[in-house]
Coordinates of C-alpha atoms and ligand atoms in Angstrom, one line a residue:
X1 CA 23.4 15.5 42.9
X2 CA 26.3 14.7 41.3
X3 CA 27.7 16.9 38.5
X4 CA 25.0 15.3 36.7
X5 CA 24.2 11.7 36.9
X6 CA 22.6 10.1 39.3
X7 CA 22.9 6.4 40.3
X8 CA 20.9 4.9 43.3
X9 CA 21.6 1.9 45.4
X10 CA 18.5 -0.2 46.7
X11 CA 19.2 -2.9 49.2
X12 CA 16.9 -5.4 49.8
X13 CA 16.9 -7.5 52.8
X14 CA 16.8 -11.0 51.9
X15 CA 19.1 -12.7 49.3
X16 CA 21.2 -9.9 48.7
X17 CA 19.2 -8.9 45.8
X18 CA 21.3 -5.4 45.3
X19 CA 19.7 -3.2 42.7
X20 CA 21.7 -0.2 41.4
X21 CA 19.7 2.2 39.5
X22 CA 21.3 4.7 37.2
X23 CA 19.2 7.5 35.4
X24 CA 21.8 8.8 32.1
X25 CA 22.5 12.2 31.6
X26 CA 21.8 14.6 28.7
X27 CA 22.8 17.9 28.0
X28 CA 19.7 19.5 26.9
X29 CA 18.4 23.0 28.7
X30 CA 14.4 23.7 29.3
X31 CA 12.4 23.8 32.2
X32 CA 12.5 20.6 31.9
X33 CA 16.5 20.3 32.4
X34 CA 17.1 18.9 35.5
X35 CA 14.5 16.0 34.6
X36 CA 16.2 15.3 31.7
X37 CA 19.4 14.8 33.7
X38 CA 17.0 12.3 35.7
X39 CA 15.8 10.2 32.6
X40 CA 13.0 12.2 31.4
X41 CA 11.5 11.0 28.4
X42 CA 9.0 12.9 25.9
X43 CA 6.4 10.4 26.4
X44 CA 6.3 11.3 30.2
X45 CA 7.2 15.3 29.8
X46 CA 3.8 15.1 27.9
X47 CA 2.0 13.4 30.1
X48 CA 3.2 15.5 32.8
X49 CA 2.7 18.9 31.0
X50 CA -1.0 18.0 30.2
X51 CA -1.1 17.7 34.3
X52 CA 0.2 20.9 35.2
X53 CA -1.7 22.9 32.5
X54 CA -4.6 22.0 34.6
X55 CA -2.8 22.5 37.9
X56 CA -0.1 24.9 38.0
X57 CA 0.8 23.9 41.5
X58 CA 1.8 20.5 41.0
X59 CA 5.7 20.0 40.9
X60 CA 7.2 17.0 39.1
X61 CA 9.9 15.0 39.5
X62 CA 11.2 11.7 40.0
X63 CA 11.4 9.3 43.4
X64 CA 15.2 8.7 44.5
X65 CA 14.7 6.8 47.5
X66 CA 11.8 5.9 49.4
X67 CA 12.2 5.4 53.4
X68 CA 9.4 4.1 55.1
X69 CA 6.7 7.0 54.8
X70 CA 9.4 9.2 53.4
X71 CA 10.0 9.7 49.8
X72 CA 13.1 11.7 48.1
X73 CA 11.8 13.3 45.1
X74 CA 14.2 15.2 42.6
X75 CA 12.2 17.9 40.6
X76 CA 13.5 20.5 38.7
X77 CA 14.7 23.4 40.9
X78 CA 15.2 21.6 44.4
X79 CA 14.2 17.7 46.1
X80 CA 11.8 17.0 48.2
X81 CA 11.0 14.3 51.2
X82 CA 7.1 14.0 50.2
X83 CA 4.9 11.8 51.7
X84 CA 2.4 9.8 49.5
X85 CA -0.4 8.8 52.2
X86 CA -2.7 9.8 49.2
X87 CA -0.6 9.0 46.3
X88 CA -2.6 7.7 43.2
X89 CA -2.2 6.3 39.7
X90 CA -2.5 9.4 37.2
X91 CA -4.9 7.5 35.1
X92 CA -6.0 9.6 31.5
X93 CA -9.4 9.4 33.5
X94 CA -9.6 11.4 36.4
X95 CA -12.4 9.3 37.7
X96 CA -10.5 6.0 38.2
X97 CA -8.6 6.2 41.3
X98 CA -6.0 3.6 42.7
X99 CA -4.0 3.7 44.8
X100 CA -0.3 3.7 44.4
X101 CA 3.0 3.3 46.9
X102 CA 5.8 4.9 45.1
X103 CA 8.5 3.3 44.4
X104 CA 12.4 4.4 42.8
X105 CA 12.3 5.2 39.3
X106 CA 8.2 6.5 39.2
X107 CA 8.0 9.7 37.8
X108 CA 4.8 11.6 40.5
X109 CA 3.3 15.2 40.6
X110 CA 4.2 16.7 44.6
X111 CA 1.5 19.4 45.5
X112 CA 3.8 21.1 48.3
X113 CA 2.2 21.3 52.0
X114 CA 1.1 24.6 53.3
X115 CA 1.8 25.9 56.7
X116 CA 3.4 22.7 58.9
X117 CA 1.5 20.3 55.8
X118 CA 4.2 17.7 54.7
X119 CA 4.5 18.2 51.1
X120 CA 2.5 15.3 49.4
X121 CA 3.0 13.3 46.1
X122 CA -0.5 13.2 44.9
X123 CA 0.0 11.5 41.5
X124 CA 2.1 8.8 40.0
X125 CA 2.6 8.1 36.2
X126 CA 1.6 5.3 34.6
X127 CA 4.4 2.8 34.6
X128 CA 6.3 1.4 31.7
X129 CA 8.2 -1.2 33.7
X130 CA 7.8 -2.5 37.3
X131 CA 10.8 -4.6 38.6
X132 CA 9.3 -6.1 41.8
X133 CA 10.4 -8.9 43.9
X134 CA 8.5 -11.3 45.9
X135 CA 8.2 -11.1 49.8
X136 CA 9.9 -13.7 51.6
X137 CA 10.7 -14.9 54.8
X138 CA 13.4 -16.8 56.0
X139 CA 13.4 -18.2 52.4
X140 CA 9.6 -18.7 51.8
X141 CA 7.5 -16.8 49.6
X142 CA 4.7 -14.8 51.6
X143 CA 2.9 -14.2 48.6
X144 CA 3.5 -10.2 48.6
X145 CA 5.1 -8.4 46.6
X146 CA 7.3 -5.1 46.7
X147 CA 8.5 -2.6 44.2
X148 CA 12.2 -2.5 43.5
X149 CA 12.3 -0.1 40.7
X150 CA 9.8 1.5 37.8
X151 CA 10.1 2.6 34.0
X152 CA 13.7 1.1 33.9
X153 CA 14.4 0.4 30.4
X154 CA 17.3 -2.2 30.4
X155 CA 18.6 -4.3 33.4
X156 CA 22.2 -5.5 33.7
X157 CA 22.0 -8.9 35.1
X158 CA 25.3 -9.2 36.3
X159 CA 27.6 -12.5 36.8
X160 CA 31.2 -12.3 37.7
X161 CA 33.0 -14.6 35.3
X162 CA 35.1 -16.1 38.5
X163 CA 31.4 -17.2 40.2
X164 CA 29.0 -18.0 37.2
X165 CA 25.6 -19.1 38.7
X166 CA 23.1 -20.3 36.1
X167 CA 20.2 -20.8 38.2
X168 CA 20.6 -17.6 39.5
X169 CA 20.9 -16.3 36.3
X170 CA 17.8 -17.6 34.9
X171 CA 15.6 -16.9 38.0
X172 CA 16.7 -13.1 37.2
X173 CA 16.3 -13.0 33.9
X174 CA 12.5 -14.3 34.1
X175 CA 12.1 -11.6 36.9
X176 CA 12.8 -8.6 34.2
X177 CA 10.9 -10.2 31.3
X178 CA 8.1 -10.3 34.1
X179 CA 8.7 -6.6 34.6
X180 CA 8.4 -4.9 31.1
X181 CA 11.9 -4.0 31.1
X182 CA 14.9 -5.8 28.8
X183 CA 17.6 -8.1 30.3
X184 CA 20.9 -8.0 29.3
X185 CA 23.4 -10.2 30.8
X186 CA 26.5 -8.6 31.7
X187 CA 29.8 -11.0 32.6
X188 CA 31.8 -9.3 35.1
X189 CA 35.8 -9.6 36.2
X190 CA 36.9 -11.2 32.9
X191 CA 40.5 -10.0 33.8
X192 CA 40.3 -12.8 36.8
X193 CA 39.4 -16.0 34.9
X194 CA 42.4 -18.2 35.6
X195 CA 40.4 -21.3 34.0
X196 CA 38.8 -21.1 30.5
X197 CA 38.0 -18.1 28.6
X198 CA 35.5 -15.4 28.7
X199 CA 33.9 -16.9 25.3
X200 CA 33.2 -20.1 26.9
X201 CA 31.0 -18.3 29.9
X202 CA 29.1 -16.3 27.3
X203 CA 28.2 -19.6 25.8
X204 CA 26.9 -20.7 29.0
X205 CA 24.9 -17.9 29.5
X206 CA 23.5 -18.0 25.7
X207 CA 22.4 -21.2 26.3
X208 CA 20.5 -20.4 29.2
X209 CA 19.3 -16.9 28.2
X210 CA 18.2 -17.6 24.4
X211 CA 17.1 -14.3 22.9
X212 CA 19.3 -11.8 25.5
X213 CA 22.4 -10.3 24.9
X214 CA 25.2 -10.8 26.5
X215 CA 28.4 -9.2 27.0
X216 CA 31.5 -9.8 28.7
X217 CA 33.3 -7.0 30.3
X218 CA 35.7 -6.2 33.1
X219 CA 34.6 -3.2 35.2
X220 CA 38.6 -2.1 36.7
X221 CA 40.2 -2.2 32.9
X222 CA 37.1 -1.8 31.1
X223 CA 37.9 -4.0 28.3
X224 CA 34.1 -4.7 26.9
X225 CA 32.5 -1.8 28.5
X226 CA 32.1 0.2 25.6
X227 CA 29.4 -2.2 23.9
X228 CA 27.2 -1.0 27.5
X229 CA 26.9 3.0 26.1
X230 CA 24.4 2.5 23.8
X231 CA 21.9 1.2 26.1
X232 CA 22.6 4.1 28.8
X233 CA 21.8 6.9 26.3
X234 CA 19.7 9.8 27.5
X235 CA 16.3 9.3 28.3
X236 CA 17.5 5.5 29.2
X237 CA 17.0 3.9 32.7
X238 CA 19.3 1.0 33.8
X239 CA 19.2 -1.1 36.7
X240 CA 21.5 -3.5 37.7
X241 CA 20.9 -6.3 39.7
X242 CA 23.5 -9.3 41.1
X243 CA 24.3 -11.3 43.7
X244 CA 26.4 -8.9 46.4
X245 CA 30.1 -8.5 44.8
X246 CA 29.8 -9.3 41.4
X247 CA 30.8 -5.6 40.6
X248 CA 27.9 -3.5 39.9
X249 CA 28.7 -0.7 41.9
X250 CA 32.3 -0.8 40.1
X251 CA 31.0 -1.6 36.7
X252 CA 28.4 2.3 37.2
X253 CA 31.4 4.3 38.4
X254 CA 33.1 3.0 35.1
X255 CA 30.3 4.0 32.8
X256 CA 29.7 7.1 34.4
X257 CA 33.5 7.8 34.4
X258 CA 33.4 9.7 38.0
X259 CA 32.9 7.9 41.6
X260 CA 29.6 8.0 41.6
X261 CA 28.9 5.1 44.2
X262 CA 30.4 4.2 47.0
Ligands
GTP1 N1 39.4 -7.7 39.0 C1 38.2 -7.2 39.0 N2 37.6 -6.9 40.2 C2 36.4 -6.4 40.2 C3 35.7 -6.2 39.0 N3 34.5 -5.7 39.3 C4 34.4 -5.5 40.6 N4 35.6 -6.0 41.2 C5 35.9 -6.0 42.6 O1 35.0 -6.8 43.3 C6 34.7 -6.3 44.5 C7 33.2 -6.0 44.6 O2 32.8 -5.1 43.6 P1 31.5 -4.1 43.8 O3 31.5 -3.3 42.6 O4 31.6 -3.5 45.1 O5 30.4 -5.2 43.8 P2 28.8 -5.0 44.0 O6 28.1 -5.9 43.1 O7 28.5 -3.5 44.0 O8 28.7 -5.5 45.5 P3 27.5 -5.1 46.6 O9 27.4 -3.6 46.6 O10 28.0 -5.7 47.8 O11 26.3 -5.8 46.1 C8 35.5 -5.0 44.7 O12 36.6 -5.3 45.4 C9 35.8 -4.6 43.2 O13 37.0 -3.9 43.1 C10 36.3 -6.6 37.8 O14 35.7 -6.5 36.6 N5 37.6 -7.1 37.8
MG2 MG1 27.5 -2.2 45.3

């Protein structure tokens, strides 16, 4: 943990698909706190606190990382590598039961293992957004699919100014309508356009992003950035996603003002 903030870095194998997560910070103190630093919202501290009044012994908290069978979980006091062979939606009806594989961003209830037990997520929440991408191989679509990242809010599509790729841009931006969350197209390195002007790129990408935002910005002097807080406020989960380079990991450690990311 990091004086606070937390950003994660997802890679997935083909394409170069690089997902960045960030979960914003807040300030607030309860028992809660430490969630709230995660991007705990009062919608899910509900849902969660009508959980544990029934079951004291469930811990929450919210999946970091997931790595093959083992899953980082920061709760409140302390994280946990959980395993989630029995992992299930937390549906209102305890009745229904479906199975779930946890994936970055879910918020899940850990009942920790006794003796030599592995501590095991038992429950995951409801989720309000699922950013998934489809299974390929060697470039063709196996028809699977595989969480990237849940209940993100807003994803940065990025584009470097110096490289714009419409079809790109388009195939990403129907990926996060697809996945509950809100696009936002972000237009990176503005302080290396030699040709034609930042205006002109956001133009292109208006015309093939009709009804997103889009902002251009420059991640090393941060000209534009500024118009990005509002949508990492507490409670607020951003991911980004961009072809490798475009300056996402640079673009986080400049909104999180701290090196955050490697
Ligand atoms: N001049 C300039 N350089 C930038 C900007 N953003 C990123 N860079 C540079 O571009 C390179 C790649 O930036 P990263 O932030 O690592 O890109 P990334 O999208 O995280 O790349 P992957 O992690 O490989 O997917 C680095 O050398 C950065 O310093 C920018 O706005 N302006
Ligand atoms: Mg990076």
């Amino acid at each position: 943990m990091l004086r606070g903030t937390l950003t994660l870095n997802l890679i997935t194998p083909d394409e170069n698909l690089e997902n960045d997560i960030s979960f914003s910070n807040s300030a607030s103190s309860s028992p809660f706190e430490n969630l709230v630093r995660y991007g705990l919202t009062d919608a899910v501290q509900q849902r969660i606190e009508t959980i544990i009044v029934r079951d004291h012994e469930l811990v929450p908290g919210r999946v970091a990382r997931v790595d093959g069978i083992s899953t980082l979980v920061h709760a409140n006091a302390t994280d946990y590598r959980a395993s989630s062979t029995f992992a299930r939606i937390a549906h209102a009806d305890d009745f229904e039961i479906e199975p779930a594989q946890p994936t970055v961003g879910d918020w899940v209830l850990i009942r920790e293992g006794e003796g030599s037990n592995p501590d095991e997520i038992e429950l995951v929440l409801p989720r309000t957004s699922l950013l998934i991408r489809k299974r390929a191989q060697r470039g063709k679509y196996q028809g699977g699919e595989q969480g990237l990242a849940a209940n993100v809010s807003t994803v940065f599509v990025i584009q470097a100014a110096t490289y714009f790729n419409v079809g790109r841009l388009e195939r990403e931006i129907a990926l996060v309508w697809g996945s509950g969350a809100t696009p936002i197209v972000v237009i990176t390195k503005t302080d290396l356009l030699e040709e034609g002007t930042p205006e002109s790129i956001v133009e292109q990408a208006n015309a093939s992003a009709p009804g997103v935002e889009v902002f251009a910005v420059s991640g090393i002097t941060g000209d534009g950035t500024n118009s990005l807080r509002s949508y990492t406020q507490a409670g607020s989960t951003v991911a980004l996603i961009g072809a490798s380079g475009v300056g996402k990991s640079t673009l986080v450690n400049h909104l999180m003002g701290e090196e955050v990311m490697e």
